Amino acid sequence: MKWCYTIGFSVFAWLLFPGCSKNAQDRPFPFVELRVQGDEENIRWDDTRGEWDVGTGNLTIEAEGIYLELFQLNLDNIRNTGLVPTFTTKNIYYTDGLTFRPSGIESGHIRITQVDGKAVKGEFLIYFRNGSGQAGNNGVSGSFSILFP
């Protein structure tokens, strides 16, 4: 009879926590810190997703803010630290979801500061060309990372 309770509890726990698994603990943890030029605080992200493929060196991070903000970072062949030589809005993109919609990049840099088995980290300072025609700040700065368990 004791085994019946064990099976019943296991089924109950599986139904109550279907998304919990050991694999969830093995997922990388992405992090983005971004501040728009002239703002006093960083953007607050509601959801952040990211991956780094060790074999190809491809890094992808996407963050969605609580006020419709969107940040995307897509870099290829990240294997060493240093400056990313060339990039466009296909590689790094930010919009406030309302009036600021970049049409290109005026200037800036993306720097990889750490690449190893524990983390990929970097920083950026980008001045976007505002494609929406609205005047205002077009500079963003911050850092990103993907930490591995």
mmCIF file of N, CA and C in Angstrom:
data_model
loop_
_atom_site.group_PDB
_atom_site.id
_atom_site.type_symbol
_atom_site.label_atom_id
_atom_site.label_comp_id
_atom_site.label_asym_id
_atom_site.label_seq_id
_atom_site.Cartn_x
_atom_site.Cartn_y
_atom_site.Cartn_z
ATOM 1 N N MET A 1 0.816 -1.196 0.000
ATOM 2 C CA MET A 1 0.000 0.000 0.000
ATOM 3 C C MET A 1 0.861 1.263 0.000
ATOM 4 N N LYS A 2 2.063 1.150 0.601
ATOM 5 C CA LYS A 2 2.953 2.293 0.659
ATOM 6 C C LYS A 2 3.371 2.731 -0.744
ATOM 7 N N TRP A 3 3.580 1.771 -1.648
ATOM 8 C CA TRP A 3 3.980 2.094 -3.027
ATOM 9 C C TRP A 3 2.889 2.872 -3.748
ATOM 10 N N CYS A 4 1.639 2.640 -3.383
ATOM 11 C CA CYS A 4 0.523 3.359 -4.001
ATOM 12 C C CYS A 4 0.605 4.852 -3.680
ATOM 13 N N TYR A 5 0.950 5.181 -2.428
ATOM 14 C CA TYR A 5 1.112 6.585 -2.051
ATOM 15 C C TYR A 5 2.300 7.219 -2.778
ATOM 16 N N THR A 6 3.372 6.447 -2.929
ATOM 17 C CA THR A 6 4.559 6.955 -3.619
ATOM 18 C C THR A 6 4.241 7.273 -5.069
ATOM 19 N N ILE A 7 3.554 6.378 -5.750
ATOM 20 C CA ILE A 7 3.175 6.604 -7.146
ATOM 21 C C ILE A 7 2.209 7.789 -7.236
ATOM 22 N N GLY A 8 1.238 7.836 -6.340
ATOM 23 C CA GLY A 8 0.269 8.933 -6.343
ATOM 24 C C GLY A 8 0.940 10.271 -6.131
ATOM 25 N N PHE A 9 1.873 10.338 -5.184
ATOM 26 C CA PHE A 9 2.589 11.582 -4.939
ATOM 27 C C PHE A 9 3.454 11.968 -6.139
ATOM 28 N N SER A 10 4.096 10.994 -6.762
ATOM 29 C CA SER A 10 4.944 11.272 -7.931
ATOM 30 C C SER A 10 4.123 11.840 -9.079
ATOM 31 N N VAL A 11 2.957 11.267 -9.337
ATOM 32 C CA VAL A 11 2.083 11.768 -10.399
ATOM 33 C C VAL A 11 1.597 13.173 -10.051
ATOM 34 N N PHE A 12 1.227 13.386 -8.790
ATOM 35 C CA PHE A 12 0.784 14.711 -8.355
ATOM 36 C C PHE A 12 1.895 15.746 -8.549
ATOM 37 N N ALA A 13 3.125 15.412 -8.142
ATOM 38 C CA ALA A 13 4.258 16.334 -8.291
ATOM 39 C C ALA A 13 4.547 16.597 -9.766
ATOM 40 N N TRP A 14 4.464 15.588 -10.600
ATOM 41 C CA TRP A 14 4.711 15.763 -12.035
ATOM 42 C C TRP A 14 3.664 16.688 -12.651
ATOM 43 N N LEU A 15 2.393 16.542 -12.234
ATOM 44 C CA LEU A 15 1.348 17.426 -12.741
ATOM 45 C C LEU A 15 1.488 18.847 -12.210
ATOM 46 N N LEU A 16 1.937 18.977 -10.968
ATOM 47 C CA LEU A 16 2.075 20.284 -10.351
ATOM 48 C C LEU A 16 3.282 21.056 -10.883
ATOM 49 N N PHE A 17 4.375 20.346 -11.194
ATOM 50 C CA PHE A 17 5.612 20.980 -11.658
ATOM 51 C C PHE A 17 6.077 20.372 -12.976
ATOM 52 N N PRO A 18 5.326 20.535 -14.063
ATOM 53 C CA PRO A 18 5.710 19.887 -15.317
ATOM 54 C C PRO A 18 6.958 20.473 -15.956
ATOM 55 N N GLY A 19 7.276 21.744 -15.691
ATOM 56 C CA GLY A 19 8.428 22.375 -16.333
ATOM 57 C C GLY A 19 9.734 22.153 -15.595
ATOM 58 N N CYS A 20 9.695 21.574 -14.424
ATOM 59 C CA CYS A 20 10.909 21.383 -13.648
ATOM 60 C C CYS A 20 11.604 20.100 -14.064
ATOM 61 N N SER A 21 12.850 20.213 -14.385
ATOM 62 C CA SER A 21 13.641 19.033 -14.714
ATOM 63 C C SER A 21 15.090 19.353 -14.446
ATOM 64 N N LYS A 22 15.907 18.353 -14.436
ATOM 65 C CA LYS A 22 17.328 18.562 -14.245
ATOM 66 C C LYS A 22 17.905 19.349 -15.416
ATOM 67 N N ASN A 23 17.343 19.192 -16.613
ATOM 68 C CA ASN A 23 17.828 19.915 -17.783
ATOM 69 C C ASN A 23 17.665 21.418 -17.634
ATOM 70 N N ALA A 24 16.645 21.873 -16.916
ATOM 71 C CA ALA A 24 16.438 23.301 -16.726
ATOM 72 C C ALA A 24 17.602 23.912 -15.951
ATOM 73 N N GLN A 25 18.235 23.128 -15.072
ATOM 74 C CA GLN A 25 19.377 23.623 -14.313
ATOM 75 C C GLN A 25 20.619 23.746 -15.185
ATOM 76 N N ASP A 26 20.667 23.028 -16.304
ATOM 77 C CA ASP A 26 21.823 23.043 -17.183
ATOM 78 C C ASP A 26 21.777 24.156 -18.216
ATOM 79 N N ARG A 27 20.691 24.901 -18.280
ATOM 80 C CA ARG A 27 20.555 25.964 -19.273
ATOM 81 C C ARG A 27 21.424 27.159 -18.913
ATOM 82 N N PRO A 28 21.943 27.847 -19.923
ATOM 83 C CA PRO A 28 22.724 29.056 -19.642
ATOM 84 C C PRO A 28 21.826 30.180 -19.137
ATOM 85 N N PHE A 29 22.430 31.095 -18.396
ATOM 86 C CA PHE A 29 21.704 32.230 -17.841
ATOM 87 C C PHE A 29 22.133 33.500 -18.565
ATOM 88 N N PRO A 30 21.270 34.075 -19.423
ATOM 89 C CA PRO A 30 21.619 35.318 -20.118
ATOM 90 C C PRO A 30 21.279 36.543 -19.272
ATOM 91 N N PHE A 31 22.066 37.599 -19.453
ATOM 92 C CA PHE A 31 21.876 38.828 -18.690
ATOM 93 C C PHE A 31 22.193 40.019 -19.592
ATOM 94 N N VAL A 32 21.354 41.049 -19.540
ATOM 95 C CA VAL A 32 21.577 42.273 -20.313
ATOM 96 C C VAL A 32 21.360 43.470 -19.400
ATOM 97 N N GLU A 33 22.308 44.389 -19.438
ATOM 98 C CA GLU A 33 22.191 45.659 -18.744
ATOM 99 C C GLU A 33 22.276 46.727 -19.824
ATOM 100 N N LEU A 34 21.249 47.561 -19.953
ATOM 101 C CA LEU A 34 21.208 48.564 -21.019
ATOM 102 C C LEU A 34 20.650 49.867 -20.472
ATOM 103 N N ARG A 35 21.326 50.959 -20.825
ATOM 104 C CA ARG A 35 20.863 52.286 -20.436
ATOM 105 C C ARG A 35 20.832 53.166 -21.677
ATOM 106 N N VAL A 36 19.721 53.850 -21.862
ATOM 107 C CA VAL A 36 19.586 54.806 -22.951
ATOM 108 C C VAL A 36 20.266 56.093 -22.513
ATOM 109 N N GLN A 37 21.018 56.688 -23.438
ATOM 110 C CA GLN A 37 21.733 57.927 -23.144
ATOM 111 C C GLN A 37 20.765 58.973 -22.585
ATOM 112 N N GLY A 38 21.126 59.569 -21.455
ATOM 113 C CA GLY A 38 20.292 60.589 -20.827
ATOM 114 C C GLY A 38 19.346 60.044 -19.768
ATOM 115 N N ASP A 39 19.104 58.741 -19.748
ATOM 116 C CA ASP A 39 18.246 58.154 -18.724
ATOM 117 C C ASP A 39 19.039 57.903 -17.446
ATOM 118 N N GLU A 40 18.364 57.937 -16.317
ATOM 119 C CA GLU A 40 19.026 57.720 -15.036
ATOM 120 C C GLU A 40 19.090 56.252 -14.639
ATOM 121 N N GLU A 41 18.216 55.424 -15.224
ATOM 122 C CA GLU A 41 18.159 54.017 -14.821
ATOM 123 C C GLU A 41 18.272 53.109 -16.032
ATOM 124 N N ASN A 42 18.717 51.894 -15.775
ATOM 125 C CA ASN A 42 18.761 50.877 -16.813
ATOM 126 C C ASN A 42 17.347 50.414 -17.160
ATOM 127 N N ILE A 43 17.206 49.846 -18.339
ATOM 128 C CA ILE A 43 15.933 49.244 -18.746
ATOM 129 C C ILE A 43 15.655 48.047 -17.852
ATOM 130 N N ARG A 44 14.410 47.890 -17.454
ATOM 131 C CA ARG A 44 14.005 46.708 -16.675
ATOM 132 C C ARG A 44 13.447 45.668 -17.625
ATOM 133 N N TRP A 45 14.090 44.520 -17.664
ATOM 134 C CA TRP A 45 13.690 43.459 -18.594
ATOM 135 C C TRP A 45 12.692 42.528 -17.930
ATOM 136 N N ASP A 46 11.684 42.155 -18.697
ATOM 137 C CA ASP A 46 10.676 41.206 -18.243
ATOM 138 C C ASP A 46 11.104 39.779 -18.567
ATOM 139 N N ASP A 47 11.754 39.595 -19.715
ATOM 140 C CA ASP A 47 12.163 38.261 -20.158
ATOM 141 C C ASP A 47 13.476 38.379 -20.922
ATOM 142 N N THR A 48 14.414 37.514 -20.625
ATOM 143 C CA THR A 48 15.703 37.487 -21.313
ATOM 144 C C THR A 48 16.023 36.045 -21.683
ATOM 145 N N ARG A 49 16.367 35.850 -22.964
ATOM 146 C CA ARG A 49 16.730 34.520 -23.466
ATOM 147 C C ARG A 49 18.075 34.624 -24.173
ATOM 148 N N GLY A 50 18.842 33.552 -24.138
ATOM 149 C CA GLY A 50 20.118 33.592 -24.831
ATOM 150 C C GLY A 50 20.775 32.237 -24.957
ATOM 151 N N GLU A 51 21.657 32.146 -25.938
ATOM 152 C CA GLU A 51 22.411 30.913 -26.183
ATOM 153 C C GLU A 51 23.785 31.269 -26.728
ATOM 154 N N TRP A 52 24.728 30.382 -26.502
ATOM 155 C CA TRP A 52 26.030 30.469 -27.130
ATOM 156 C C TRP A 52 26.429 29.071 -27.558
ATOM 157 N N ASP A 53 26.649 28.897 -28.842
ATOM 158 C CA ASP A 53 27.060 27.610 -29.396
ATOM 159 C C ASP A 53 28.579 27.560 -29.378
ATOM 160 N N VAL A 54 29.139 26.708 -28.535
ATOM 161 C CA VAL A 54 30.587 26.620 -28.393
ATOM 162 C C VAL A 54 31.240 26.209 -29.707
ATOM 163 N N GLY A 55 30.594 25.327 -30.457
ATOM 164 C CA GLY A 55 31.156 24.843 -31.715
ATOM 165 C C GLY A 55 31.288 25.914 -32.778
ATOM 166 N N THR A 56 30.257 26.717 -32.948
ATOM 167 C CA THR A 56 30.271 27.752 -33.994
ATOM 168 C C THR A 56 30.682 29.114 -33.458
ATOM 169 N N GLY A 57 30.572 29.309 -32.142
ATOM 170 C CA GLY A 57 30.860 30.609 -31.548
ATOM 171 C C GLY A 57 29.722 31.601 -31.710
ATOM 172 N N ASN A 58 28.549 31.131 -32.137
ATOM 173 C CA ASN A 58 27.410 32.036 -32.355
ATOM 174 C C ASN A 58 26.717 32.350 -31.034
ATOM 175 N N LEU A 59 26.514 33.651 -30.793
ATOM 176 C CA LEU A 59 25.905 34.150 -29.576
ATOM 177 C C LEU A 59 24.601 34.850 -29.915
ATOM 178 N N THR A 60 23.544 34.528 -29.181
ATOM 179 C CA THR A 60 22.240 35.152 -29.384
ATOM 180 C C THR A 60 21.650 35.503 -28.026
ATOM 181 N N ILE A 61 21.250 36.753 -27.874
ATOM 182 C CA ILE A 61 20.547 37.193 -26.665
ATOM 183 C C ILE A 61 19.379 38.067 -27.099
ATOM 184 N N GLU A 62 18.219 37.837 -26.499
ATOM 185 C CA GLU A 62 17.058 38.675 -26.748
ATOM 186 C C GLU A 62 16.409 39.002 -25.410
ATOM 187 N N ALA A 63 16.124 40.285 -25.203
ATOM 188 C CA ALA A 63 15.490 40.740 -23.962
ATOM 189 C C ALA A 63 14.275 41.592 -24.303
ATOM 190 N N GLU A 64 13.190 41.358 -23.577
ATOM 191 C CA GLU A 64 11.959 42.121 -23.754
ATOM 192 C C GLU A 64 11.674 42.879 -22.468
ATOM 193 N N GLY A 65 11.438 44.189 -22.594
ATOM 194 C CA GLY A 65 11.213 45.038 -21.434
ATOM 195 C C GLY A 65 9.765 45.059 -20.994
ATOM 196 N N ILE A 66 9.565 45.624 -19.830
ATOM 197 C CA ILE A 66 8.210 45.689 -19.274
ATOM 198 C C ILE A 66 7.365 46.755 -19.975
ATOM 199 N N TYR A 67 8.010 47.657 -20.733
ATOM 200 C CA TYR A 67 7.280 48.692 -21.468
ATOM 201 C C TYR A 67 7.472 48.563 -22.971
ATOM 202 N N LEU A 68 7.496 47.347 -23.504
ATOM 203 C CA LEU A 68 7.599 47.032 -24.934
ATOM 204 C C LEU A 68 9.007 47.188 -25.510
ATOM 205 N N GLU A 69 10.015 47.454 -24.683
ATOM 206 C CA GLU A 69 11.377 47.555 -25.184
ATOM 207 C C GLU A 69 11.835 46.198 -25.710
ATOM 208 N N LEU A 70 12.748 46.239 -26.686
ATOM 209 C CA LEU A 70 13.296 45.007 -27.248
ATOM 210 C C LEU A 70 14.777 45.211 -27.524
ATOM 211 N N PHE A 71 15.599 44.273 -27.067
ATOM 212 C CA PHE A 71 17.031 44.275 -27.342
ATOM 213 C C PHE A 71 17.383 42.931 -27.961
ATOM 214 N N GLN A 72 18.152 42.973 -29.048
ATOM 215 C CA GLN A 72 18.609 41.749 -29.696
ATOM 216 C C GLN A 72 20.096 41.855 -29.973
ATOM 217 N N LEU A 73 20.805 40.771 -29.704
ATOM 218 C CA LEU A 73 22.230 40.690 -29.983
ATOM 219 C C LEU A 73 22.488 39.362 -30.673
ATOM 220 N N ASN A 74 23.034 39.414 -31.869
ATOM 221 C CA ASN A 74 23.339 38.213 -32.657
ATOM 222 C C ASN A 74 24.751 38.364 -33.204
ATOM 223 N N LEU A 75 25.686 37.630 -32.622
ATOM 224 C CA LEU A 75 27.078 37.701 -33.041
ATOM 225 C C LEU A 75 27.556 36.334 -33.477
ATOM 226 N N ASP A 76 28.360 36.302 -34.542
ATOM 227 C CA ASP A 76 28.883 35.048 -35.077
ATOM 228 C C ASP A 76 30.359 34.897 -34.732
ATOM 229 N N ASN A 77 30.773 33.641 -34.575
ATOM 230 C CA ASN A 77 32.179 33.285 -34.445
ATOM 231 C C ASN A 77 32.873 33.986 -33.275
ATOM 232 N N ILE A 78 32.214 34.028 -32.117
ATOM 233 C CA ILE A 78 32.806 34.626 -30.920
ATOM 234 C C ILE A 78 33.645 33.553 -30.238
ATOM 235 N N ARG A 79 34.977 33.700 -30.366
ATOM 236 C CA ARG A 79 35.898 32.716 -29.800
ATOM 237 C C ARG A 79 36.978 33.355 -28.936
ATOM 238 N N ASN A 80 37.183 34.679 -29.090
ATOM 239 C CA ASN A 80 38.229 35.389 -28.358
ATOM 240 C C ASN A 80 37.692 36.713 -27.844
ATOM 241 N N THR A 81 38.426 37.304 -26.910
ATOM 242 C CA THR A 81 38.072 38.629 -26.418
ATOM 243 C C THR A 81 38.530 39.686 -27.422
ATOM 244 N N GLY A 82 37.978 40.868 -27.294
ATOM 245 C CA GLY A 82 38.362 41.985 -28.157
ATOM 246 C C GLY A 82 37.156 42.619 -28.815
ATOM 247 N N LEU A 83 37.426 43.577 -29.688
ATOM 248 C CA LEU A 83 36.358 44.293 -30.392
ATOM 249 C C LEU A 83 35.773 43.441 -31.513
ATOM 250 N N VAL A 84 34.464 43.531 -31.674
ATOM 251 C CA VAL A 84 33.788 42.920 -32.819
ATOM 252 C C VAL A 84 34.036 43.865 -33.994
ATOM 253 N N PRO A 85 34.664 43.371 -35.074
ATOM 254 C CA PRO A 85 35.124 44.294 -36.120
ATOM 255 C C PRO A 85 34.025 45.018 -36.895
ATOM 256 N N THR A 86 32.996 44.332 -37.307
ATOM 257 C CA THR A 86 31.913 44.970 -38.061
ATOM 258 C C THR A 86 30.581 44.462 -37.536
ATOM 259 N N PHE A 87 29.589 45.361 -37.547
ATOM 260 C CA PHE A 87 28.256 44.972 -37.089
ATOM 261 C C PHE A 87 27.232 45.943 -37.646
ATOM 262 N N THR A 88 25.997 45.462 -37.730
ATOM 263 C CA THR A 88 24.868 46.256 -38.211
ATOM 264 C C THR A 88 23.715 46.070 -37.237
ATOM 265 N N THR A 89 22.551 46.602 -37.589
ATOM 266 C CA THR A 89 21.369 46.406 -36.733
ATOM 267 C C THR A 89 20.889 44.960 -36.774
ATOM 268 N N LYS A 90 21.416 44.145 -37.667
ATOM 269 C CA LYS A 90 21.108 42.705 -37.630
ATOM 270 C C LYS A 90 21.886 42.025 -36.514
ATOM 271 N N ASN A 91 22.981 42.652 -36.077
ATOM 272 C CA ASN A 91 23.793 42.093 -35.000
ATOM 273 C C ASN A 91 23.417 42.643 -33.629
ATOM 274 N N ILE A 92 23.109 43.933 -33.559
ATOM 275 C CA ILE A 92 22.695 44.552 -32.299
ATOM 276 C C ILE A 92 21.558 45.517 -32.603
ATOM 277 N N TYR A 93 20.492 45.414 -31.795
ATOM 278 C CA TYR A 93 19.281 46.194 -32.077
ATOM 279 C C TYR A 93 18.599 46.531 -30.766
ATOM 280 N N TYR A 94 18.089 47.762 -30.681
ATOM 281 C CA TYR A 94 17.288 48.171 -29.533
ATOM 282 C C TYR A 94 16.164 49.085 -30.017
ATOM 283 N N THR A 95 14.975 48.873 -29.494
ATOM 284 C CA THR A 95 13.861 49.781 -29.724
ATOM 285 C C THR A 95 13.107 49.951 -28.416
ATOM 286 N N ASP A 96 12.553 51.156 -28.234
ATOM 287 C CA ASP A 96 11.744 51.375 -27.037
ATOM 288 C C ASP A 96 10.314 50.872 -27.239
ATOM 289 N N GLY A 97 10.009 50.391 -28.447
ATOM 290 C CA GLY A 97 8.691 49.860 -28.735
ATOM 291 C C GLY A 97 7.672 50.912 -29.111
ATOM 292 N N LEU A 98 8.060 52.175 -29.063
ATOM 293 C CA LEU A 98 7.112 53.249 -29.357
ATOM 294 C C LEU A 98 7.650 54.174 -30.448
ATOM 295 N N THR A 99 8.492 55.126 -30.077
ATOM 296 C CA THR A 99 8.931 56.144 -31.030
ATOM 297 C C THR A 99 10.333 55.916 -31.572
ATOM 298 N N PHE A 100 11.140 55.112 -30.906
ATOM 299 C CA PHE A 100 12.512 54.906 -31.354
ATOM 300 C C PHE A 100 12.637 53.559 -32.072
ATOM 301 N N ARG A 101 12.851 53.644 -33.393
ATOM 302 C CA ARG A 101 13.025 52.433 -34.212
ATOM 303 C C ARG A 101 14.244 52.643 -35.107
ATOM 304 N N PRO A 102 15.386 52.083 -34.743
ATOM 305 C CA PRO A 102 16.616 52.342 -35.491
ATOM 306 C C PRO A 102 16.564 51.836 -36.929
ATOM 307 N N SER A 103 17.160 52.625 -37.815
ATOM 308 C CA SER A 103 17.274 52.218 -39.212
ATOM 309 C C SER A 103 18.714 51.868 -39.560
ATOM 310 N N GLY A 104 19.631 52.111 -38.652
ATOM 311 C CA GLY A 104 21.033 51.802 -38.885
ATOM 312 C C GLY A 104 21.860 52.204 -37.677
ATOM 313 N N ILE A 105 23.169 52.035 -37.814
ATOM 314 C CA ILE A 105 24.096 52.379 -36.745
ATOM 315 C C ILE A 105 24.987 53.511 -37.228
ATOM 316 N N GLU A 106 25.088 54.563 -36.431
ATOM 317 C CA GLU A 106 25.970 55.688 -36.765
ATOM 318 C C GLU A 106 27.399 55.407 -36.333
ATOM 319 N N SER A 107 27.584 54.930 -35.095
ATOM 320 C CA SER A 107 28.920 54.624 -34.588
ATOM 321 C C SER A 107 28.793 53.781 -33.330
ATOM 322 N N GLY A 108 29.931 53.347 -32.820
ATOM 323 C CA GLY A 108 29.934 52.595 -31.575
ATOM 324 C C GLY A 108 30.871 51.416 -31.606
ATOM 325 N N HIS A 109 30.781 50.616 -30.562
ATOM 326 C CA HIS A 109 31.614 49.415 -30.477
ATOM 327 C C HIS A 109 30.908 48.330 -29.668
ATOM 328 N N ILE A 110 31.294 47.102 -29.937
ATOM 329 C CA ILE A 110 30.915 45.931 -29.140
ATOM 330 C C ILE A 110 32.231 45.251 -28.771
ATOM 331 N N ARG A 111 32.451 45.049 -27.481
ATOM 332 C CA ARG A 111 33.698 44.446 -27.020
ATOM 333 C C ARG A 111 33.395 43.166 -26.238
ATOM 334 N N ILE A 112 34.025 42.087 -26.611
ATOM 335 C CA ILE A 112 33.929 40.830 -25.871
ATOM 336 C C ILE A 112 35.008 40.863 -24.798
ATOM 337 N N THR A 113 34.607 40.708 -23.529
ATOM 338 C CA THR A 113 35.556 40.820 -22.419
ATOM 339 C C THR A 113 35.920 39.473 -21.796
ATOM 340 N N GLN A 114 35.113 38.427 -22.038
ATOM 341 C CA GLN A 114 35.411 37.110 -21.483
ATOM 342 C C GLN A 114 34.797 36.039 -22.358
ATOM 343 N N VAL A 115 35.573 35.018 -22.677
ATOM 344 C CA VAL A 115 35.081 33.844 -23.397
ATOM 345 C C VAL A 115 35.783 32.637 -22.792
ATOM 346 N N ASP A 116 35.029 31.805 -22.091
ATOM 347 C CA ASP A 116 35.582 30.566 -21.544
ATOM 348 C C ASP A 116 34.431 29.612 -21.232
ATOM 349 N N GLY A 117 34.718 28.527 -20.577
ATOM 350 C CA GLY A 117 33.700 27.534 -20.276
ATOM 351 C C GLY A 117 32.687 27.963 -19.241
ATOM 352 N N LYS A 118 32.935 29.085 -18.562
ATOM 353 C CA LYS A 118 32.031 29.557 -17.515
ATOM 354 C C LYS A 118 31.107 30.670 -17.981
ATOM 355 N N ALA A 119 31.570 31.466 -18.967
ATOM 356 C CA ALA A 119 30.765 32.620 -19.372
ATOM 357 C C ALA A 119 31.268 33.224 -20.676
ATOM 358 N N VAL A 120 30.358 33.943 -21.326
ATOM 359 C CA VAL A 120 30.690 34.856 -22.414
ATOM 360 C C VAL A 120 30.165 36.206 -21.963
ATOM 361 N N LYS A 121 31.052 37.211 -21.924
ATOM 362 C CA LYS A 121 30.664 38.535 -21.445
ATOM 363 C C LYS A 121 31.161 39.600 -22.407
ATOM 364 N N GLY A 122 30.449 40.717 -22.412
ATOM 365 C CA GLY A 122 30.864 41.824 -23.254
ATOM 366 C C GLY A 122 30.187 43.116 -22.859
ATOM 367 N N GLU A 123 30.575 44.176 -23.566
ATOM 368 C CA GLU A 123 30.001 45.500 -23.327
ATOM 369 C C GLU A 123 29.795 46.185 -24.665
ATOM 370 N N PHE A 124 28.957 47.208 -24.675
ATOM 371 C CA PHE A 124 28.676 47.915 -25.919
ATOM 372 C C PHE A 124 28.362 49.373 -25.655
ATOM 373 N N LEU A 125 28.611 50.174 -26.665
ATOM 374 C CA LEU A 125 28.199 51.570 -26.736
ATOM 375 C C LEU A 125 27.838 51.804 -28.187
ATOM 376 N N ILE A 126 26.561 52.034 -28.455
ATOM 377 C CA ILE A 126 26.064 52.130 -29.829
ATOM 378 C C ILE A 126 25.245 53.403 -29.988
ATOM 379 N N TYR A 127 25.494 54.106 -31.105
ATOM 380 C CA TYR A 127 24.664 55.243 -31.491
ATOM 381 C C TYR A 127 23.895 54.836 -32.742
ATOM 382 N N PHE A 128 22.593 54.700 -32.585
ATOM 383 C CA PHE A 128 21.725 54.276 -33.686
ATOM 384 C C PHE A 128 21.255 55.472 -34.500
ATOM 385 N N ARG A 129 20.918 55.211 -35.735
ATOM 386 C CA ARG A 129 20.218 56.174 -36.588
ATOM 387 C C ARG A 129 18.733 55.915 -36.363
ATOM 388 N N ASN A 130 17.984 56.933 -35.946
ATOM 389 C CA ASN A 130 16.565 56.761 -35.615
ATOM 390 C C ASN A 130 15.724 56.804 -36.884
ATOM 391 N N GLY A 131 15.197 55.662 -37.284
ATOM 392 C CA GLY A 131 14.409 55.546 -38.502
ATOM 393 C C GLY A 131 12.989 56.061 -38.382
ATOM 394 N N SER A 132 12.524 56.343 -37.165
ATOM 395 C CA SER A 132 11.147 56.809 -37.005
ATOM 396 C C SER A 132 11.024 58.314 -37.218
ATOM 397 N N GLY A 133 12.149 59.010 -37.362
ATOM 398 C CA GLY A 133 12.098 60.442 -37.599
ATOM 399 C C GLY A 133 11.922 61.272 -36.344
ATOM 400 N N GLN A 134 11.809 60.640 -35.193
ATOM 401 C CA GLN A 134 11.644 61.352 -33.933
ATOM 402 C C GLN A 134 13.002 61.833 -33.427
ATOM 403 N N ALA A 135 13.068 63.023 -32.930
ATOM 404 C CA ALA A 135 14.296 63.526 -32.322
ATOM 405 C C ALA A 135 14.436 62.908 -30.934
ATOM 406 N N GLY A 136 15.655 62.847 -30.456
ATOM 407 C CA GLY A 136 15.868 62.327 -29.110
ATOM 408 C C GLY A 136 17.163 61.555 -29.032
ATOM 409 N N ASN A 137 17.374 60.949 -27.885
ATOM 410 C CA ASN A 137 18.599 60.207 -27.650
ATOM 411 C C ASN A 137 18.636 58.947 -28.501
ATOM 412 N N ASN A 138 19.780 58.711 -29.101
ATOM 413 C CA ASN A 138 19.921 57.509 -29.916
ATOM 414 C C ASN A 138 21.090 56.653 -29.460
ATOM 415 N N GLY A 139 21.674 56.993 -28.315
ATOM 416 C CA GLY A 139 22.794 56.225 -27.797
ATOM 417 C C GLY A 139 22.351 55.265 -26.711
ATOM 418 N N VAL A 140 22.895 54.051 -26.750
ATOM 419 C CA VAL A 140 22.654 53.065 -25.704
ATOM 420 C C VAL A 140 24.002 52.464 -25.307
ATOM 421 N N SER A 141 24.123 52.148 -24.043
ATOM 422 C CA SER A 141 25.341 51.511 -23.557
ATOM 423 C C SER A 141 24.950 50.440 -22.555
ATOM 424 N N GLY A 142 25.844 49.491 -22.375
ATOM 425 C CA GLY A 142 25.555 48.450 -21.408
ATOM 426 C C GLY A 142 26.484 47.272 -21.513
ATOM 427 N N SER A 143 26.044 46.177 -20.936
ATOM 428 C CA SER A 143 26.821 44.951 -20.942
ATOM 429 C C SER A 143 25.896 43.760 -21.130
ATOM 430 N N PHE A 144 26.497 42.641 -21.492
ATOM 431 C CA PHE A 144 25.741 41.405 -21.674
ATOM 432 C C PHE A 144 26.590 40.245 -21.216
ATOM 433 N N SER A 145 25.930 39.153 -20.894
ATOM 434 C CA SER A 145 26.653 37.938 -20.521
ATOM 435 C C SER A 145 25.739 36.739 -20.654
ATOM 436 N N ILE A 146 26.356 35.617 -20.864
ATOM 437 C CA ILE A 146 25.696 34.325 -20.753
ATOM 438 C C ILE A 146 26.545 33.505 -19.823
ATOM 439 N N LEU A 147 25.988 33.159 -18.667
ATOM 440 C CA LEU A 147 26.692 32.383 -17.656
ATOM 441 C C LEU A 147 26.273 30.935 -17.743
ATOM 442 N N PHE A 148 27.222 30.037 -17.558
ATOM 443 C CA PHE A 148 26.939 28.612 -17.628
ATOM 444 C C PHE A 148 26.990 28.002 -16.241
ATOM 445 N N PRO A 149 26.078 27.080 -15.972
ATOM 446 C CA PRO A 149 26.041 26.452 -14.627
ATOM 447 C C PRO A 149 27.256 25.589 -14.366
#
